[in-house]
Structure formats: C-alpha cells, structure tokens
Amino acid sequence: MKRIILTLLVVILSLSAYSQTLSAYTDYRDYFYVFDDGHSQMLEYFPTQSYRVGGACLAYIDNRGVFKIFFRNNKITLEKYRVTKYFATNNLLVYTLESQLVVFDRGKRLTLIYNPGFYAFGDSIVAFYDEPSSYLKAYYDGEITEVEAGLSGRPMKSMIVGDNLFAYVDQADYFKIFYQGSLIEESYSPNSYKVGSNTVAYVSDADLEFKIFYEGTTITAENFEPQSYKAGEDMVAYVDETGSFKVFYKGETIELSTFKPEFYRIKKNMLIYSEQDYLMVFTNGKSYTLSNYIPEKYYVHRNVVAFIDDQNQLVGFYKGEQEIISYEKLNSIEIFANVVSFEIGIHTNKTYYKGNVY
C-alpha cells in the first residue's frame, strides 16, 4: 500500500496590499509601543504576553489575556478570551479561538470553519480541510471557495501553500494549482515542486524537465532537472544542470553567475546569495553587492537587508541604497517588512524606516 504523507508548508512570501509600516517594541518602563509610518504610539502600560506584526495590523495578547489589534490607527479588542494560536501575514490575521478558525481581513472578522481537519495560509490566502464534507476549501479575496472534494478522506496527498496560491497532488496523482480563485490542472504528480507568490516551480516526473508556472502560464525553463531551486515573489532562483546560477524574474530568465553559489535564499522579493565570498542581493530585476565578505549575521525582509559589518556597525540596504544605520553596539534587532527595529544602550529603542532612523 502506498504511503500517503500530507505535507503542509507555509511559505511567508507576499504581494502587499498594505504599506508595511508597522513594528512594535517595549521601552525601559515595559510600556508597549507600536511604530506606524514614522510615528510611535503607546498601546499598553503593561507588558504583552505575545505579539505578531503583519503588513495589515499588529496583533497581540495583552497582560490580561485579551486579544487586541492595532489596525488603521485604531486599537481594537478583537476577542475577550485568549486565542489559541494567531498569525499575522502581510494582508491577513489568521487565528484559532477554541474550535474556530478565524480570519480578519480588511476590517472584517470571519469564522472560516469549526474544527478544521487542517489549515495552512499565506499572505492573502487560507487553505483548509472541511472534514464533515471532505472538501478542500480556500479563503481568498473575501470569498470561500470549494476547491475539491475527496471521495474518501482528504483530496490531496501533498500540498504547499504560498502567498496568493497553493499547489497540491490529488489522490489520483494529478498536480493542481489554485490561483486567483481558479483551479488549474498542470500535469501528473511532479518529481518535486515549490511555490512562491504568483509562481510555482516543479520538476516533471516523466521527463525531469524544469517548469515554471507564472501568473497563469507555464513554461519549460530548462530541459534538464536543476541541481536546486527556490521560489519567491515573482521569481524562481535555481542552479541548472551545468552549475550556472539563474533567476527567472517576471517572465525573463537571467544568468547571475556561471558557477554555483555557496548559498542562496529567497525572502519576499529579495534573493540573497554568495558570489566568491561576496554577499549579493537580487531585487527588482538588479543585482547589488552588499559586502566583500559574508557577514556572520544578516536579516532579510521585503525590500530590506540589514547586517552587522566587520566593524560591528549595523548596515541597512533599502531599495538599492546602502548606508550605516547605527555605529553603536546592538542589544537586539528585529525586522518587520520595510522596518528594522533595534535596541542600543540601556533599553533605547530605535527604528530604521525608509532610510531614516527614528
């Protein structure tokens, strides 16, 4: 009997519907603050139990266990009872309250299902299994869609959820993609597949060709299986069979190097990679050199890279421009979309946003 493994991978990649200007921090008095588009605002006098920063809202559980959000310059009590789990993406807030799976989207709260068989999500999509009806369902753009029914149990063998789409192999070994409210049948079960935002990359099982689905169209990127590949927002980076390092970006294939990088990773719309011990970034169709060595630590999110240089300075890269953010020793650093939040000295909080330090 064939062993069936359900794989649920949540890929946090995004197409932003919001300005992504939020971050949060606690000051030396333990007051809880939100930073929003260049301004800080105190939200709580007592430390929070936890918080999550998304592109649309800041969600947190306060000192008393009340679930609150900061949304469009307003502090809102969303649930009076403590939620079980919660996740803030670029566009959605997804959480569980007892048996409910709930989404908060563009100011509206919606219970998707009670007692979901499973759920997985991206920045603008939630996939979940309705066990009583055996339906795989999706929440996207304010609507719940019945994607596919299973005749006996779950309709998929494997599944990966991206930012605005998901791909899966059904029980009949067909490979399918749910994109912009429609279900697209691609092929038989692939040898491997990965998803991003607007992108799905996979290796066909029959001939090992490397294919890329982008905005509804599938192309054959390579006639042979790549050594490795990763999917991101409007891009797929891969090392081809000869060792050349390439990126498919918005319909165009670009050769970044004729040799394999020591490492590469994609975060949002940023491709970070090494080239002869140089730290490089590919974003918005261009490659930039960040440093002539590989820093011990670096932080990546949408449009932003931050790292500690060899002089222990905090360096920031934002939309093609690089500068020193801070000369002082750091206590901690976090990065939220376009915002870098860091602490220096005796609990002094600073924020780097759009080239300025606040």
mmCIF file of C-alpha atoms in Angstrom:
data_model
loop_
_atom_site.group_PDB
_atom_site.id
_atom_site.type_symbol
_atom_site.label_atom_id
_atom_site.label_comp_id
_atom_site.label_asym_id
_atom_site.label_seq_id
_atom_site.Cartn_x
_atom_site.Cartn_y
_atom_site.Cartn_z
ATOM 1 C CA MET A 1 0.000 0.000 0.000
ATOM 2 C CA LYS A 2 1.346 3.377 -0.973
ATOM 3 C CA ARG A 3 2.212 5.541 1.996
ATOM 4 C CA ILE A 4 0.478 8.914 1.897
ATOM 5 C CA ILE A 5 2.181 11.840 3.516
ATOM 6 C CA LEU A 6 0.405 15.133 3.830
ATOM 7 C CA THR A 7 2.900 17.945 3.643
ATOM 8 C CA LEU A 8 1.823 21.385 4.703
ATOM 9 C CA LEU A 9 4.441 24.058 4.226
ATOM 10 C CA VAL A 10 3.607 27.640 4.956
ATOM 11 C CA VAL A 11 5.616 29.970 2.767
ATOM 12 C CA ILE A 12 5.729 33.597 4.008
ATOM 13 C CA LEU A 13 6.087 35.466 0.766
ATOM 14 C CA SER A 14 3.930 38.369 -0.219
ATOM 15 C CA LEU A 15 2.206 40.742 -2.562
ATOM 16 C CA SER A 16 1.406 43.663 -0.335
ATOM 17 C CA ALA A 17 -1.983 45.291 -0.130
ATOM 18 C CA TYR A 18 -0.777 47.474 2.738
ATOM 19 C CA SER A 19 2.030 49.900 3.347
ATOM 20 C CA GLN A 20 4.013 47.574 5.633
ATOM 21 C CA THR A 21 4.999 50.325 8.020
ATOM 22 C CA LEU A 22 4.429 48.577 11.347
ATOM 23 C CA SER A 23 6.752 47.390 14.079
ATOM 24 C CA ALA A 24 6.449 47.042 17.856
ATOM 25 C CA TYR A 25 8.668 47.300 20.903
ATOM 26 C CA THR A 26 8.714 47.577 24.707
ATOM 27 C CA ASP A 27 10.515 50.530 26.306
ATOM 28 C CA TYR A 28 12.542 50.674 29.544
ATOM 29 C CA ARG A 29 9.332 51.069 31.594
ATOM 30 C CA ASP A 30 7.833 47.956 29.958
ATOM 31 C CA TYR A 31 5.292 50.110 28.088
ATOM 32 C CA PHE A 32 4.241 48.518 24.803
ATOM 33 C CA TYR A 33 4.521 50.675 21.664
ATOM 34 C CA VAL A 34 3.583 50.415 18.020
ATOM 35 C CA PHE A 35 5.622 52.157 15.321
ATOM 36 C CA ASP A 36 3.492 53.100 12.336
ATOM 37 C CA ASP A 37 4.727 55.033 9.295
ATOM 38 C CA GLY A 38 7.306 57.104 11.160
ATOM 39 C CA HIS A 39 5.398 57.620 14.411
ATOM 40 C CA SER A 40 5.389 55.727 17.726
ATOM 41 C CA GLN A 41 2.266 55.287 19.835
ATOM 42 C CA MET A 42 1.955 53.742 23.294
ATOM 43 C CA LEU A 43 -0.660 50.966 23.363
ATOM 44 C CA GLU A 44 -0.288 49.292 26.769
ATOM 45 C CA TYR A 45 1.121 50.236 30.181
ATOM 46 C CA PHE A 46 1.915 46.612 30.958
ATOM 47 C CA PRO A 47 3.995 44.079 29.009
ATOM 48 C CA THR A 48 2.126 41.962 26.497
ATOM 49 C CA GLN A 49 2.058 38.188 26.699
ATOM 50 C CA SER A 50 2.924 37.984 22.988
ATOM 51 C CA TYR A 51 2.591 39.907 19.739
ATOM 52 C CA ARG A 52 2.798 39.430 15.961
ATOM 53 C CA VAL A 53 3.485 42.138 13.392
ATOM 54 C CA GLY A 54 1.876 41.893 9.960
ATOM 55 C CA GLY A 55 1.550 44.171 6.985
ATOM 56 C CA ALA A 56 -2.092 44.951 7.761
ATOM 57 C CA CYS A 57 -2.129 45.022 11.545
ATOM 58 C CA LEU A 58 -0.288 44.456 14.793
ATOM 59 C CA ALA A 59 -1.906 41.681 16.845
ATOM 60 C CA TYR A 60 -1.169 40.978 20.491
ATOM 61 C CA ILE A 61 -2.391 39.345 23.685
ATOM 62 C CA ASP A 62 -2.331 41.900 26.469
ATOM 63 C CA ASN A 63 -1.345 41.413 30.104
ATOM 64 C CA ARG A 64 -4.848 40.135 30.998
ATOM 65 C CA GLY A 65 -5.090 37.685 28.092
ATOM 66 C CA VAL A 66 -7.327 39.877 25.892
ATOM 67 C CA PHE A 67 -6.673 39.602 22.142
ATOM 68 C CA LYS A 68 -6.257 43.019 20.535
ATOM 69 C CA ILE A 69 -5.109 44.519 17.262
ATOM 70 C CA PHE A 70 -3.788 47.850 16.071
ATOM 71 C CA PHE A 71 -5.451 48.386 12.698
ATOM 72 C CA ARG A 72 -5.588 51.576 10.626
ATOM 73 C CA ASN A 73 -4.521 53.742 13.564
ATOM 74 C CA ASN A 74 -7.069 52.207 15.942
ATOM 75 C CA LYS A 75 -6.655 49.844 18.896
ATOM 76 C CA ILE A 76 -9.404 47.226 18.725
ATOM 77 C CA THR A 77 -10.362 44.425 21.119
ATOM 78 C CA LEU A 78 -10.931 41.512 18.772
ATOM 79 C CA GLU A 79 -11.590 38.721 21.292
ATOM 80 C CA LYS A 80 -12.136 38.960 25.043
ATOM 81 C CA TYR A 81 -10.879 35.433 25.544
ATOM 82 C CA ARG A 82 -7.368 34.310 24.816
ATOM 83 C CA VAL A 83 -6.899 32.844 21.372
ATOM 84 C CA THR A 84 -5.155 29.502 20.950
ATOM 85 C CA LYS A 85 -2.836 30.438 18.079
ATOM 86 C CA TYR A 86 -2.524 33.509 15.892
ATOM 87 C CA PHE A 87 -0.511 34.543 12.853
ATOM 88 C CA ALA A 88 -0.164 37.958 11.188
ATOM 89 C CA THR A 89 0.728 37.894 7.494
ATOM 90 C CA ASN A 90 1.107 40.728 5.032
ATOM 91 C CA ASN A 91 -2.622 41.001 4.437
ATOM 92 C CA LEU A 92 -4.397 38.672 6.859
ATOM 93 C CA LEU A 93 -4.693 37.854 10.527
ATOM 94 C CA VAL A 94 -5.399 34.145 10.999
ATOM 95 C CA TYR A 95 -6.174 32.687 14.415
ATOM 96 C CA THR A 96 -7.906 29.885 16.277
ATOM 97 C CA LEU A 97 -10.403 30.516 19.062
ATOM 98 C CA GLU A 98 -11.363 27.256 20.751
ATOM 99 C CA SER A 99 -12.688 25.189 17.802
ATOM 100 C CA GLN A 100 -12.991 28.113 15.362
ATOM 101 C CA LEU A 101 -10.609 29.018 12.550
ATOM 102 C CA VAL A 102 -10.986 32.772 12.081
ATOM 103 C CA VAL A 103 -9.622 35.263 9.573
ATOM 104 C CA PHE A 104 -9.500 39.046 9.955
ATOM 105 C CA ASP A 105 -9.236 40.670 6.544
ATOM 106 C CA ARG A 106 -9.603 44.348 5.611
ATOM 107 C CA GLY A 107 -11.510 45.167 8.781
ATOM 108 C CA LYS A 108 -13.842 42.168 8.759
ATOM 109 C CA ARG A 109 -13.809 39.132 11.054
ATOM 110 C CA LEU A 110 -14.970 35.847 9.530
ATOM 111 C CA THR A 111 -15.167 32.352 11.002
ATOM 112 C CA LEU A 112 -13.992 30.034 8.229
ATOM 113 C CA ILE A 113 -14.783 26.693 9.839
ATOM 114 C CA TYR A 114 -15.230 24.854 13.120
ATOM 115 C CA ASN A 115 -12.801 22.031 13.901
ATOM 116 C CA PRO A 116 -10.753 22.170 10.686
ATOM 117 C CA GLY A 117 -9.041 18.944 9.658
ATOM 118 C CA PHE A 118 -6.016 21.089 8.880
ATOM 119 C CA TYR A 119 -5.282 24.607 7.729
ATOM 120 C CA ALA A 120 -2.372 26.450 6.150
ATOM 121 C CA PHE A 121 -2.038 30.003 4.971
ATOM 122 C CA GLY A 122 -0.037 32.630 3.125
ATOM 123 C CA ASP A 123 -0.204 36.385 2.972
ATOM 124 C CA SER A 124 -3.564 36.566 1.212
ATOM 125 C CA ILE A 125 -4.884 33.007 1.193
ATOM 126 C CA VAL A 126 -6.020 30.336 3.659
ATOM 127 C CA ALA A 127 -6.431 26.690 2.662
ATOM 128 C CA PHE A 128 -8.359 24.383 4.975
ATOM 129 C CA TYR A 129 -9.985 20.986 5.013
ATOM 130 C CA ASP A 130 -13.661 20.626 5.923
ATOM 131 C CA GLU A 131 -13.720 17.104 7.332
ATOM 132 C CA PRO A 132 -17.522 16.571 7.507
ATOM 133 C CA SER A 133 -17.946 17.406 3.803
ATOM 134 C CA SER A 134 -14.497 16.094 2.731
ATOM 135 C CA TYR A 135 -13.937 19.357 0.845
ATOM 136 C CA LEU A 136 -10.675 21.182 0.422
ATOM 137 C CA LYS A 137 -11.600 24.859 0.676
ATOM 138 C CA ALA A 138 -9.847 28.171 0.217
ATOM 139 C CA TYR A 139 -10.373 31.675 1.511
ATOM 140 C CA TYR A 140 -9.135 34.258 -0.986
ATOM 141 C CA ASP A 141 -10.140 37.855 -1.696
ATOM 142 C CA GLY A 142 -13.040 37.775 0.760
ATOM 143 C CA GLU A 143 -14.590 34.581 -0.614
ATOM 144 C CA ILE A 144 -14.654 30.936 0.477
ATOM 145 C CA THR A 145 -14.274 28.545 -2.464
ATOM 146 C CA GLU A 146 -14.882 24.798 -2.515
ATOM 147 C CA VAL A 147 -11.742 23.678 -4.319
ATOM 148 C CA GLU A 148 -12.109 19.904 -4.488
ATOM 149 C CA ALA A 149 -13.963 17.089 -2.763
ATOM 150 C CA GLY A 150 -12.387 13.866 -1.554
ATOM 151 C CA LEU A 151 -14.303 10.667 -2.188
ATOM 152 C CA SER A 152 -12.891 9.110 0.959
ATOM 153 C CA GLY A 153 -10.898 11.413 3.161
ATOM 154 C CA ARG A 154 -8.629 14.267 2.221
ATOM 155 C CA PRO A 155 -8.489 15.032 -1.521
ATOM 156 C CA MET A 156 -4.736 15.662 -1.559
ATOM 157 C CA LYS A 157 -1.589 13.633 -0.926
ATOM 158 C CA SER A 158 0.756 16.599 -0.592
ATOM 159 C CA MET A 159 0.293 20.350 -0.580
ATOM 160 C CA ILE A 160 2.278 23.569 -0.322
ATOM 161 C CA VAL A 161 0.626 26.919 0.393
ATOM 162 C CA GLY A 162 2.257 30.094 -0.884
ATOM 163 C CA ASP A 163 1.386 33.749 -0.586
ATOM 164 C CA ASN A 164 -1.513 34.009 -3.010
ATOM 165 C CA LEU A 165 -1.810 30.447 -4.321
ATOM 166 C CA PHE A 166 -1.299 26.827 -3.390
ATOM 167 C CA ALA A 167 -0.325 23.657 -5.219
ATOM 168 C CA TYR A 168 -1.125 20.055 -4.411
ATOM 169 C CA VAL A 169 -1.128 16.497 -5.692
ATOM 170 C CA ASP A 170 -4.572 14.921 -5.542
ATOM 171 C CA GLN A 171 -5.465 11.315 -4.744
ATOM 172 C CA ALA A 172 -5.338 10.418 -8.455
ATOM 173 C CA ASP A 173 -1.766 11.780 -8.691
ATOM 174 C CA TYR A 174 -2.715 14.894 -10.662
ATOM 175 C CA PHE A 175 -0.811 18.081 -9.912
ATOM 176 C CA LYS A 176 -3.052 21.117 -9.459
ATOM 177 C CA ILE A 177 -2.673 24.817 -8.684
ATOM 178 C CA PHE A 178 -5.285 27.046 -7.064
ATOM 179 C CA TYR A 179 -4.621 30.589 -8.299
ATOM 180 C CA GLN A 180 -6.825 33.702 -8.181
ATOM 181 C CA GLY A 181 -9.945 31.703 -7.391
ATOM 182 C CA SER A 182 -9.482 29.080 -10.123
ATOM 183 C CA LEU A 183 -8.208 25.506 -10.043
ATOM 184 C CA ILE A 184 -5.674 24.687 -12.771
ATOM 185 C CA GLU A 185 -4.666 21.120 -13.615
ATOM 186 C CA GLU A 186 -0.981 21.088 -14.542
ATOM 187 C CA SER A 187 0.238 17.518 -15.015
ATOM 188 C CA TYR A 188 0.725 14.210 -13.297
ATOM 189 C CA SER A 189 2.431 14.226 -9.912
ATOM 190 C CA PRO A 190 5.776 16.056 -10.264
ATOM 191 C CA ASN A 191 9.106 14.799 -9.005
ATOM 192 C CA SER A 192 9.286 17.901 -6.759
ATOM 193 C CA TYR A 193 7.620 21.302 -6.500
ATOM 194 C CA LYS A 194 7.887 24.607 -4.654
ATOM 195 C CA VAL A 195 5.669 27.675 -4.509
ATOM 196 C CA GLY A 196 6.122 31.407 -4.110
ATOM 197 C CA SER A 197 3.972 34.400 -4.907
ATOM 198 C CA ASN A 198 2.462 34.184 -8.411
ATOM 199 C CA THR A 199 4.959 31.364 -9.020
ATOM 200 C CA VAL A 200 5.103 27.590 -8.832
ATOM 201 C CA ALA A 201 8.246 25.722 -9.879
ATOM 202 C CA TYR A 202 8.366 21.978 -10.392
ATOM 203 C CA VAL A 203 10.278 19.127 -11.988
ATOM 204 C CA SER A 204 8.093 16.886 -14.118
ATOM 205 C CA ASP A 205 8.256 13.233 -13.179
ATOM 206 C CA ALA A 206 8.116 11.840 -16.723
ATOM 207 C CA ASP A 207 10.997 13.696 -18.414
ATOM 208 C CA LEU A 208 12.553 15.673 -15.488
ATOM 209 C CA GLU A 209 12.028 18.979 -17.295
ATOM 210 C CA PHE A 210 12.063 22.071 -15.101
ATOM 211 C CA LYS A 211 8.843 24.037 -15.423
ATOM 212 C CA ILE A 212 7.705 27.366 -14.002
ATOM 213 C CA PHE A 213 4.109 28.491 -13.583
ATOM 214 C CA TYR A 214 3.909 32.286 -13.502
ATOM 215 C CA GLU A 215 0.713 34.352 -13.431
ATOM 216 C CA GLY A 216 -1.347 31.620 -15.068
ATOM 217 C CA THR A 217 1.134 30.498 -17.747
ATOM 218 C CA THR A 218 3.522 27.547 -17.562
ATOM 219 C CA ILE A 219 6.857 27.481 -19.398
ATOM 220 C CA THR A 220 9.668 24.952 -19.678
ATOM 221 C CA ALA A 221 12.588 26.802 -18.104
ATOM 222 C CA GLU A 222 15.149 24.008 -18.567
ATOM 223 C CA ASN A 223 15.116 20.690 -20.397
ATOM 224 C CA PHE A 224 17.007 19.048 -17.545
ATOM 225 C CA GLU A 225 16.422 18.861 -13.819
ATOM 226 C CA PRO A 226 18.204 21.671 -11.923
ATOM 227 C CA GLN A 227 20.624 20.907 -9.107
ATOM 228 C CA SER A 228 18.476 23.026 -6.780
ATOM 229 C CA TYR A 229 15.739 25.658 -6.957
ATOM 230 C CA LYS A 230 13.708 28.004 -4.773
ATOM 231 C CA ALA A 231 10.557 30.012 -5.443
ATOM 232 C CA GLY A 232 9.773 33.541 -4.315
ATOM 233 C CA GLU A 233 7.732 36.589 -5.186
ATOM 234 C CA ASP A 234 7.603 36.853 -8.984
ATOM 235 C CA MET A 235 10.869 34.909 -9.140
ATOM 236 C CA VAL A 236 12.412 31.459 -9.130
ATOM 237 C CA ALA A 237 16.138 31.058 -8.456
ATOM 238 C CA TYR A 238 17.922 27.871 -9.451
ATOM 239 C CA VAL A 239 21.230 26.189 -10.218
ATOM 240 C CA ASP A 240 20.930 24.444 -13.579
ATOM 241 C CA GLU A 241 22.409 21.071 -14.502
ATOM 242 C CA THR A 242 25.739 22.683 -15.549
ATOM 243 C CA GLY A 243 26.107 24.632 -12.288
ATOM 244 C CA SER A 244 25.108 28.046 -13.647
ATOM 245 C CA PHE A 245 23.116 30.191 -11.233
ATOM 246 C CA LYS A 246 19.991 31.700 -12.776
ATOM 247 C CA VAL A 247 16.879 33.570 -11.785
ATOM 248 C CA PHE A 248 13.529 33.635 -13.538
ATOM 249 C CA TYR A 249 12.103 37.081 -12.822
ATOM 250 C CA LYS A 250 8.777 38.353 -14.144
ATOM 251 C CA GLY A 251 8.915 36.206 -17.258
ATOM 252 C CA GLU A 252 12.619 36.649 -18.057
ATOM 253 C CA THR A 253 15.488 34.261 -17.271
ATOM 254 C CA ILE A 254 18.709 35.966 -16.134
ATOM 255 C CA GLU A 255 22.065 34.252 -15.606
ATOM 256 C CA LEU A 256 23.568 35.637 -12.402
ATOM 257 C CA SER A 257 26.730 33.546 -12.428
ATOM 258 C CA THR A 258 28.360 30.728 -14.383
ATOM 259 C CA PHE A 259 29.150 28.876 -11.170
ATOM 260 C CA LYS A 260 27.145 27.592 -8.245
ATOM 261 C CA PRO A 261 26.847 29.919 -5.213
ATOM 262 C CA GLU A 262 27.849 28.657 -1.789
ATOM 263 C CA PHE A 263 24.336 29.507 -0.643
ATOM 264 C CA TYR A 264 21.216 31.311 -1.760
ATOM 265 C CA ARG A 265 17.853 32.028 -0.196
ATOM 266 C CA ILE A 266 14.710 33.949 -1.103
ATOM 267 C CA LYS A 267 12.739 36.088 1.311
ATOM 268 C CA LYS A 268 9.799 38.015 -0.085
ATOM 269 C CA ASN A 269 11.144 39.872 -3.159
ATOM 270 C CA MET A 270 14.784 39.516 -2.092
ATOM 271 C CA LEU A 271 17.225 36.895 -3.365
ATOM 272 C CA ILE A 272 20.327 36.720 -1.156
ATOM 273 C CA TYR A 273 23.326 34.770 -2.422
ATOM 274 C CA SER A 274 27.095 34.461 -2.294
ATOM 275 C CA GLU A 275 29.466 35.144 -5.158
ATOM 276 C CA GLN A 276 33.164 34.470 -4.498
ATOM 277 C CA ASP A 277 32.735 35.337 -0.803
ATOM 278 C CA TYR A 278 30.759 38.496 -1.639
ATOM 279 C CA LEU A 279 27.281 38.926 -0.193
ATOM 280 C CA MET A 280 24.896 39.770 -3.026
ATOM 281 C CA VAL A 281 21.222 40.629 -3.331
ATOM 282 C CA PHE A 282 18.975 40.455 -6.385
ATOM 283 C CA THR A 283 15.833 42.571 -6.165
ATOM 284 C CA ASN A 284 13.588 44.396 -8.625
ATOM 285 C CA GLY A 285 15.490 42.940 -11.566
ATOM 286 C CA LYS A 286 19.002 44.013 -10.471
ATOM 287 C CA SER A 287 21.924 42.562 -8.504
ATOM 288 C CA TYR A 288 23.757 44.561 -5.827
ATOM 289 C CA THR A 289 26.930 43.877 -3.841
ATOM 290 C CA LEU A 290 26.290 44.244 -0.108
ATOM 291 C CA SER A 291 29.749 43.376 1.233
ATOM 292 C CA ASN A 292 33.050 41.820 0.132
ATOM 293 C CA TYR A 293 32.674 39.122 2.796
ATOM 294 C CA ILE A 294 29.850 37.034 4.227
ATOM 295 C CA PRO A 295 28.609 38.616 7.488
ATOM 296 C CA GLU A 296 28.070 36.346 10.455
ATOM 297 C CA LYS A 297 24.501 37.623 10.799
ATOM 298 C CA TYR A 298 22.160 39.247 8.328
ATOM 299 C CA TYR A 299 18.415 39.913 8.304
ATOM 300 C CA VAL A 300 16.184 39.989 5.231
ATOM 301 C CA HIS A 301 12.622 41.014 4.551
ATOM 302 C CA ARG A 302 10.703 42.863 1.857
ATOM 303 C CA ASN A 303 12.950 45.490 0.197
ATOM 304 C CA VAL A 304 15.305 45.470 3.209
ATOM 305 C CA VAL A 305 18.560 43.783 4.194
ATOM 306 C CA ALA A 306 20.314 44.554 7.489
ATOM 307 C CA PHE A 307 23.591 43.095 8.718
ATOM 308 C CA ILE A 308 26.387 43.622 11.220
ATOM 309 C CA ASP A 309 29.573 44.547 9.355
ATOM 310 C CA ASP A 310 33.167 43.739 10.329
ATOM 311 C CA GLN A 311 33.295 46.976 12.365
ATOM 312 C CA ASN A 312 30.229 45.897 14.412
ATOM 313 C CA GLN A 313 28.123 48.563 12.710
ATOM 314 C CA LEU A 314 24.532 47.987 11.669
ATOM 315 C CA VAL A 315 24.277 48.396 7.898
ATOM 316 C CA GLY A 316 20.995 48.718 6.028
ATOM 317 C CA PHE A 317 20.075 48.210 2.372
ATOM 318 C CA TYR A 318 16.759 49.603 1.170
ATOM 319 C CA LYS A 319 15.587 49.792 -2.452
ATOM 320 C CA GLY A 320 19.034 49.894 -3.985
ATOM 321 C CA GLU A 321 20.669 52.193 -1.421
ATOM 322 C CA GLN A 322 23.037 51.111 1.351
ATOM 323 C CA GLU A 323 24.026 53.051 4.464
ATOM 324 C CA ILE A 324 25.193 52.672 8.059
ATOM 325 C CA ILE A 325 22.175 52.638 10.367
ATOM 326 C CA SER A 326 23.985 52.624 13.702
ATOM 327 C CA TYR A 327 27.577 52.772 14.932
ATOM 328 C CA GLU A 328 26.612 51.598 18.431
ATOM 329 C CA LYS A 329 26.659 48.077 19.808
ATOM 330 C CA LEU A 330 23.321 46.339 19.384
ATOM 331 C CA ASN A 331 21.420 44.569 22.138
ATOM 332 C CA SER A 332 18.829 43.113 19.770
ATOM 333 C CA ILE A 333 17.436 43.515 16.263
ATOM 334 C CA GLU A 334 14.174 42.561 14.537
ATOM 335 C CA ILE A 335 12.997 43.206 11.010
ATOM 336 C CA PHE A 336 9.350 43.639 10.020
ATOM 337 C CA ALA A 337 8.773 44.086 6.289
ATOM 338 C CA ASN A 338 10.233 47.550 5.488
ATOM 339 C CA VAL A 339 11.073 48.316 9.126
ATOM 340 C CA VAL A 340 14.216 47.443 11.113
ATOM 341 C CA SER A 341 13.722 47.711 14.881
ATOM 342 C CA PHE A 342 16.782 47.571 17.143
ATOM 343 C CA GLU A 343 17.844 48.283 20.708
ATOM 344 C CA ILE A 344 21.050 50.014 21.820
ATOM 345 C CA GLY A 345 22.467 51.198 25.143
ATOM 346 C CA ILE A 346 20.249 50.897 28.199
ATOM 347 C CA HIS A 347 16.975 49.793 26.633
ATOM 348 C CA THR A 348 16.974 52.532 23.965
ATOM 349 C CA ASN A 349 14.743 51.576 21.039
ATOM 350 C CA LYS A 350 15.454 52.764 17.502
ATOM 351 C CA THR A 351 13.673 52.167 14.210
ATOM 352 C CA TYR A 352 15.094 52.313 10.677
ATOM 353 C CA TYR A 353 12.391 53.053 8.129
ATOM 354 C CA LYS A 354 12.688 54.259 4.526
ATOM 355 C CA GLY A 355 16.266 55.421 5.005
ATOM 356 C CA ASN A 356 15.659 57.273 8.288
ATOM 357 C CA VAL A 357 16.347 56.354 11.921
ATOM 358 C CA TYR A 358 13.648 57.204 14.480
#
